[in-house]
Tab-separated table of C-alpha atoms in Angstrom:
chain	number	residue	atom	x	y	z
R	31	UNK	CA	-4.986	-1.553	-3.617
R	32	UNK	CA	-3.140	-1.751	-7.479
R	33	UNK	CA	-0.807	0.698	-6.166
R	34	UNK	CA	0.161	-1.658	-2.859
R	35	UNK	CA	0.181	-4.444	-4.524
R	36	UNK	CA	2.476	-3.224	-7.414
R	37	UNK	CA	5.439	-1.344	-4.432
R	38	UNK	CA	5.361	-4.679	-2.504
R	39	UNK	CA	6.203	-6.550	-6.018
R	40	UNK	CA	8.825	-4.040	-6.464
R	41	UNK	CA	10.059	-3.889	-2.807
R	42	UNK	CA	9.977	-7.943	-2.339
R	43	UNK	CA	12.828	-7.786	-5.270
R	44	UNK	CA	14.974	-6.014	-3.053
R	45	UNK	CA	18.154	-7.629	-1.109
R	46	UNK	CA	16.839	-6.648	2.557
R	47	UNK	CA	13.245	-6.976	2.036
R	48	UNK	CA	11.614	-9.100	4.926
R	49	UNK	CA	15.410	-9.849	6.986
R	50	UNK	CA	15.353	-8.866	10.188
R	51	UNK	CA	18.600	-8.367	11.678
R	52	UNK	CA	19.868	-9.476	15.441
R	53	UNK	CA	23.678	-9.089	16.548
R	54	UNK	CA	25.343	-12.204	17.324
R	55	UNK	CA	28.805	-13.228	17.790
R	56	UNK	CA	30.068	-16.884	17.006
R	57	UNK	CA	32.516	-18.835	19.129
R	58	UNK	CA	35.468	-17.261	18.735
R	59	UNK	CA	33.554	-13.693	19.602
R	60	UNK	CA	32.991	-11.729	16.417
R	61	UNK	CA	30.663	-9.517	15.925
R	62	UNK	CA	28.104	-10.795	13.532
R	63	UNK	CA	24.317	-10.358	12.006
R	64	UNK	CA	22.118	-13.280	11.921
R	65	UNK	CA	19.693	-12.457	9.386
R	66	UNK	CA	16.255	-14.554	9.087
R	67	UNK	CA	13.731	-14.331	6.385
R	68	UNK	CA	11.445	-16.192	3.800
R	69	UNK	CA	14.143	-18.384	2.548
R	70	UNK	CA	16.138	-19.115	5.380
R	71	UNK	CA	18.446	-17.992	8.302
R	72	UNK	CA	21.797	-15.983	7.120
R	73	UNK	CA	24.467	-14.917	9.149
R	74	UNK	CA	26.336	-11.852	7.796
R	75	UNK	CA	29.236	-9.063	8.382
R	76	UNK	CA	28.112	-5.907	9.831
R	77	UNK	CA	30.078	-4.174	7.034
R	78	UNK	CA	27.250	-6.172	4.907
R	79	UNK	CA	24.255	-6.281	5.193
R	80	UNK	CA	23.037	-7.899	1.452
R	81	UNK	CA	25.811	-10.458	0.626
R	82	UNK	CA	25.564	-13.367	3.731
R	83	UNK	CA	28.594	-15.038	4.550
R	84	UNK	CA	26.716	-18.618	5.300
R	85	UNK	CA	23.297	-19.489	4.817
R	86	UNK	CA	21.239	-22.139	5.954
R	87	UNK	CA	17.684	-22.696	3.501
R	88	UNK	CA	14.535	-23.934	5.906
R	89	UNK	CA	15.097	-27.018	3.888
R	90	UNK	CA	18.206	-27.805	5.203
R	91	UNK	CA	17.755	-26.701	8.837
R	92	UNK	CA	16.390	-29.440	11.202
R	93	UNK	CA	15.842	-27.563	14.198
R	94	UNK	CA	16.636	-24.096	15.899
R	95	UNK	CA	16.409	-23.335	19.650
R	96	UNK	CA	17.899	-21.433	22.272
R	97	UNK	CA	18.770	-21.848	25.581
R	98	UNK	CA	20.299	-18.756	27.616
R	99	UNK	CA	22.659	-16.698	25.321
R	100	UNK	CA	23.467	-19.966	23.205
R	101	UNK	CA	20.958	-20.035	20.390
R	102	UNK	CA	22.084	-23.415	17.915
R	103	UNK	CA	21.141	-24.180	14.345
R	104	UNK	CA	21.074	-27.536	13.751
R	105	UNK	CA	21.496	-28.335	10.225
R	106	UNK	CA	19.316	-31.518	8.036
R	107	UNK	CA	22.540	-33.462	7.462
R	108	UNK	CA	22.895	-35.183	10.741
R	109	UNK	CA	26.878	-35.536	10.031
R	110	UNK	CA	26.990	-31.798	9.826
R	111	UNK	CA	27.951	-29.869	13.556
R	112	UNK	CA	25.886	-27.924	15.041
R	113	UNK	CA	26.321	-24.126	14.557
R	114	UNK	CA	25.969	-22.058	18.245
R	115	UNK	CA	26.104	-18.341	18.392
R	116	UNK	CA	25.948	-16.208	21.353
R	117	UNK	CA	23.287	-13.440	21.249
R	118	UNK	CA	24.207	-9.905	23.309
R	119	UNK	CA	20.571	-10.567	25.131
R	120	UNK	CA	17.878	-13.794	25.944
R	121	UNK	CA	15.018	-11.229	24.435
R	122	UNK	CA	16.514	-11.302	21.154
R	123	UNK	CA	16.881	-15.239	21.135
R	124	UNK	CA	13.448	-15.425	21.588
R	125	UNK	CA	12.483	-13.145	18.628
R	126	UNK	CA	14.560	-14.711	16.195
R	127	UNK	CA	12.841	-17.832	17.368
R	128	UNK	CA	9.137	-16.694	16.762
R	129	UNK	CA	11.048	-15.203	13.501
R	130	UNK	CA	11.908	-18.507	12.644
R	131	UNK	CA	8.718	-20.302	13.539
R	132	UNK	CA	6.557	-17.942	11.587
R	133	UNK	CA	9.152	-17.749	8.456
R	134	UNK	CA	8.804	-22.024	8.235
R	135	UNK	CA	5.162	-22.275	8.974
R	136	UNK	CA	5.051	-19.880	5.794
R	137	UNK	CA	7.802	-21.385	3.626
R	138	UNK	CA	5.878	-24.585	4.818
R	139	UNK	CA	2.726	-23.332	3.905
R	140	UNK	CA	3.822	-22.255	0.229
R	141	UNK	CA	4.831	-25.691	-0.633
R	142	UNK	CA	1.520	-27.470	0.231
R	143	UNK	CA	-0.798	-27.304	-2.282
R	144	UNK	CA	-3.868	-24.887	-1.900
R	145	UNK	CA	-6.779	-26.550	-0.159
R	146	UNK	CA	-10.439	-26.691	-2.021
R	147	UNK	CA	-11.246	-23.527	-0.215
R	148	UNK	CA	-8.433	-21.390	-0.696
R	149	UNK	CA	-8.620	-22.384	-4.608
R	150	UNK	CA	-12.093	-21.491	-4.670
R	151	UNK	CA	-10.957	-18.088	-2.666
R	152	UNK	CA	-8.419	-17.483	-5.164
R	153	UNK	CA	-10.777	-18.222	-7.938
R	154	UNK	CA	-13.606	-16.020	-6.593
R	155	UNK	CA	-10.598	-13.012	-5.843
R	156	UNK	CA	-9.959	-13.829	-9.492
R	157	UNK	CA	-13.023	-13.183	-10.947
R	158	UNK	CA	-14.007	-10.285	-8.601
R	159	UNK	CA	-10.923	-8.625	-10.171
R	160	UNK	CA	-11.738	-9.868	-13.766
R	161	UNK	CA	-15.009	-8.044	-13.148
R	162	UNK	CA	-13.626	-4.740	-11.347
R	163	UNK	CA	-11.315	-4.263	-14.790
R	164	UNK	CA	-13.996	-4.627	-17.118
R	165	UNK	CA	-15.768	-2.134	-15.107
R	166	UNK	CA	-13.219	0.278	-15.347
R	167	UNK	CA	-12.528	-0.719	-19.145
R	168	UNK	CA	-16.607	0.240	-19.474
R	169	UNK	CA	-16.444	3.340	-17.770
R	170	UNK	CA	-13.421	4.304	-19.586
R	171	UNK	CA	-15.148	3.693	-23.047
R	172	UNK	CA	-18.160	5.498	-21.853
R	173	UNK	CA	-16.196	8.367	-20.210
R	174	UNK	CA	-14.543	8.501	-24.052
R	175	UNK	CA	-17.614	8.026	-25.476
R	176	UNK	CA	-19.329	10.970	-23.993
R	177	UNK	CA	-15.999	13.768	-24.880
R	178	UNK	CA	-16.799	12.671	-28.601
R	179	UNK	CA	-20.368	12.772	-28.336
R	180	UNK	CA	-19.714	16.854	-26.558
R	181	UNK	CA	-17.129	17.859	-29.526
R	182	UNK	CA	-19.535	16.278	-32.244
R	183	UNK	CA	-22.203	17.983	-30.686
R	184	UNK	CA	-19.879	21.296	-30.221
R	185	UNK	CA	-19.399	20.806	-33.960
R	186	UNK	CA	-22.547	20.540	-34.929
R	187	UNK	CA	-23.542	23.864	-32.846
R	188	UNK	CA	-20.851	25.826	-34.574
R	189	UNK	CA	-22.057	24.794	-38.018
R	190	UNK	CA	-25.473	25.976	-36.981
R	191	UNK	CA	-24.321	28.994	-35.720
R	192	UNK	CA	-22.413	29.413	-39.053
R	193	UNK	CA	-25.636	28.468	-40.919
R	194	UNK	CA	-28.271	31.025	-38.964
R	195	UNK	CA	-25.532	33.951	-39.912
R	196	UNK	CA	-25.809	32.912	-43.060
R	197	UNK	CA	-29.127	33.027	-43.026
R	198	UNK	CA	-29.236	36.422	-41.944
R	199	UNK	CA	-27.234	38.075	-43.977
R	200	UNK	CA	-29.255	36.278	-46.781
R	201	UNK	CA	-32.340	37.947	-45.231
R	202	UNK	CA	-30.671	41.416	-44.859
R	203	UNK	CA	-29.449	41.352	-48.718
R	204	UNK	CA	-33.177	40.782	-49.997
């Protein structure tokens, strides 16, 4: 569970973690990616896949839909146009809009502040973690514990091992 928990903070760092890709093509028919993920919706260069040439933050964006091949962004600003890109098929349109619904309920979600229950979730996940690393800490000092406990007691067997010769060379001089 550590382990997991310690890749996906490494692997969430990363420039592609959580985009899903879809080939698009704007008006004028180039071939492009539109990228969605936690933050946002991206549209890149197939040559590039990490640097996006626009981006559009769920803040910003007012509403997405689709309708055919056409799928539209519609940005916050109501001055702003409307940006439409043609998808290569109606499946895909309607992935990147589930994409796009889950991604906002989530970004959503993150700004709300917790309700009683999830703090008291959190809280309990907190402590049952407190108390799983104290266990561990325990059974570490007793598992350290016991190794000096054998070499002391090792110790002590050599010295009377060393003693009882002793002894009987003692006994075999008189």
């Amino acid at each position: 569970e550590d382990a997991m928990l310690e890749y996906l903070k490494v692997a969430q760092d990363l420039e592609m973690f959580g985009v899903s890709y879809f080939e698009i093509q704007n008006k004028t028919g180039t071939v492009l990616l539109l990228g969605v993920d936690a933050i946002g919706i991206n549209i890149y260069d197939t040559r590039d896949k990490l640097i996006p040439k626009v981006g559009f933050p769920w803040s910003e964006i007012r509403n997405v839909s689709f309708k055919e091949k056409k799928f539209v962004i519609k940005p916050a600003d109501m001055q702003s146009p409307d940006f439409i890109f043609i998808s290569t098929r109606i499946r895909a349109n309607r992935q990147i809009l589930s994409l796009c619904m889950g991604n906002h309920e989530l970004y959503a979600r993150r700004r709300r502040p917790d309700t009683k229950e999830i703090t008291q979730l959190k809280a309990q996940a907190a402590a049952e973690k407190s108390a799983r690393n104290q266990e561990r800490a325990r059974v570490r000092v007793d598992t350290e514990r016991r190794k000096q406990a054998e070499q002391e007691r090792e110790s002590l067997q050599e010295k009377i091992d060393g003693l009882e010769r002793s002894t009987q060379l003692i006994r075999q001089g008189l």
